[in-house]
Coordinates of C-alpha atoms in Angstrom, one line a residue:
M807 CA 14.0 51.3 -102.5
D808 CA 14.3 55.1 -103.1
P809 CA 18.4 56.2 -103.7
T810 CA 18.0 58.4 -100.4
T811 CA 17.3 55.5 -98.7
A812 CA 19.8 53.3 -100.6
E813 CA 22.6 55.2 -100.1
L814 CA 22.1 55.3 -96.5
L815 CA 22.0 51.6 -96.2
F816 CA 25.6 51.4 -98.7
M817 CA 26.8 54.4 -96.4
G818 CA 26.6 51.5 -93.9
T819 CA 28.7 49.1 -95.9
E820 CA 31.2 50.7 -95.6
C821 CA 32.1 51.3 -91.6
E822 CA 30.6 51.9 -89.1
T823 CA 28.0 55.4 -89.8
S824 CA 26.9 57.4 -87.4
G825 CA 23.9 59.3 -87.3
F826 CA 24.8 62.6 -87.9
E827 CA 26.7 61.6 -91.9
A828 CA 23.2 60.2 -92.6
F829 CA 21.7 63.0 -91.9
N830 CA 24.3 65.2 -93.7
A831 CA 23.6 63.3 -97.1
V832 CA 19.5 63.2 -97.1
R833 CA 19.2 66.7 -95.9
D834 CA 22.0 67.5 -98.7
M835 CA 20.0 64.0 -101.6
E836 CA 16.3 65.7 -100.8
N837 CA 17.8 69.4 -100.6
L838 CA 15.4 69.5 -97.0
D839 CA 16.1 72.4 -94.2
A840 CA 16.9 70.5 -90.9
E841 CA 14.0 69.5 -89.3
A842 CA 12.2 68.0 -92.1
A843 CA 16.0 65.8 -93.0
V844 CA 15.8 64.7 -89.4
E845 CA 12.2 63.6 -89.8
R846 CA 13.7 61.9 -93.5
T847 CA 16.6 60.1 -91.2
Q848 CA 14.3 58.5 -89.3
A849 CA 11.8 57.8 -91.0
I850 CA 14.6 55.4 -93.3
L851 CA 16.9 54.5 -90.4
A852 CA 13.3 52.4 -89.1
W853 CA 12.5 51.3 -92.2
L854 CA 16.3 49.9 -92.2
A855 CA 16.6 48.7 -89.1
S856 CA 13.1 47.5 -89.1
R857 CA 13.4 44.9 -92.1
N858 CA 17.2 44.0 -90.4
M859 CA 19.2 46.1 -92.6
I860 CA 21.0 47.6 -90.3
D861 CA 22.0 47.2 -86.9
L862 CA 21.9 50.3 -84.6
F863 CA 23.8 51.4 -81.8
L864 CA 25.2 54.1 -78.8
G865 CA 29.2 54.5 -79.6
N866 CA 32.5 56.7 -79.0
P867 CA 32.3 59.3 -81.3
F868 CA 35.6 58.3 -82.1
T869 CA 36.0 55.1 -82.9
Y870 CA 33.0 54.8 -83.5
E871 CA 33.3 51.3 -81.7
P872 CA 29.8 50.5 -79.2
D873 CA 29.8 51.6 -76.5
P874 CA 26.5 50.5 -74.5
R875 CA 25.5 51.1 -71.1
D876 CA 22.7 50.1 -68.6
C877 CA 19.0 51.4 -69.0
D878 CA 20.6 51.7 -73.4
P879 CA 17.5 52.1 -74.9
T880 CA 17.2 49.8 -78.0
G881 CA 16.3 48.7 -81.9
T882 CA 14.6 52.1 -83.2
D883 CA 13.8 53.9 -80.2
L884 CA 17.9 54.8 -80.7
I885 CA 16.7 56.9 -83.0
C886 CA 15.6 60.0 -82.0
A887 CA 16.4 63.4 -82.9
D888 CA 18.7 64.6 -80.7
R889 CA 20.9 61.7 -81.6
L890 CA 21.0 63.0 -85.2
W891 CA 22.7 66.0 -83.7
P892 CA 26.1 65.8 -81.8
R893 CA 25.8 69.0 -80.8
D894 CA 22.7 67.8 -79.0
N895 CA 23.7 64.9 -77.7
P896 CA 21.6 63.3 -74.2
D897 CA 25.4 61.6 -73.4
D898 CA 28.9 61.9 -74.8
R899 CA 27.4 58.9 -77.3
W900 CA 27.4 59.4 -81.3
L901 CA 23.7 56.8 -82.6
L902 CA 25.6 54.6 -85.2
Y903 CA 24.4 51.9 -87.9
D904 CA 26.0 50.0 -89.7
A905 CA 24.7 47.2 -92.8
T906 CA 24.2 43.8 -91.5
P907 CA 24.6 41.4 -93.8
W908 CA 21.6 41.0 -95.1
G909 CA 21.4 44.4 -95.8
R910 CA 24.7 43.7 -97.8
L911 CA 22.7 41.5 -99.7
M912 CA 19.3 43.7 -100.3
L913 CA 21.8 46.6 -101.6
E914 CA 23.6 44.0 -104.3
N915 CA 20.5 42.9 -106.0
R916 CA 19.1 46.2 -105.7
W917 CA 22.4 47.4 -107.2
A918 CA 21.8 43.9 -109.9
A919 CA 18.5 44.8 -110.9
L920 CA 19.4 48.5 -112.1
R921 CA 22.4 47.2 -113.8
E922 CA 19.7 44.4 -115.8
T923 CA 17.2 48.0 -116.4
E924 CA 20.5 50.1 -117.5
K925 CA 21.2 46.4 -120.1
G926 CA 18.1 46.3 -121.6
S927 CA 17.5 49.7 -122.1
T928 CA 20.9 50.0 -124.2
S929 CA 19.6 47.3 -125.8

């Protein structure tokens, strides 16, 4: 797992995280222009979701509470460019995500492996 992907997964452990926050993190960490950052954010979120590391949902941008509606897309179909830009949303909801227990475990395992690598390099 690359550092940007790990950061987006970590962001999901803190509380519900918006697609816009993820976009900003990707843009800043990888020094990308907006178009490239949208594509990279979509790819990372899709990868995390397809491996059951995050749960995606559409929610209220003020409370970050889920706000499901009839005919909403599901799964990775929620990840679209207009959901990563709050001003371009097709409705009044944001794309939000949070880490699953599996995602948290994968992140903990990654940190443990990094600690072992660092410990080995200083020995």
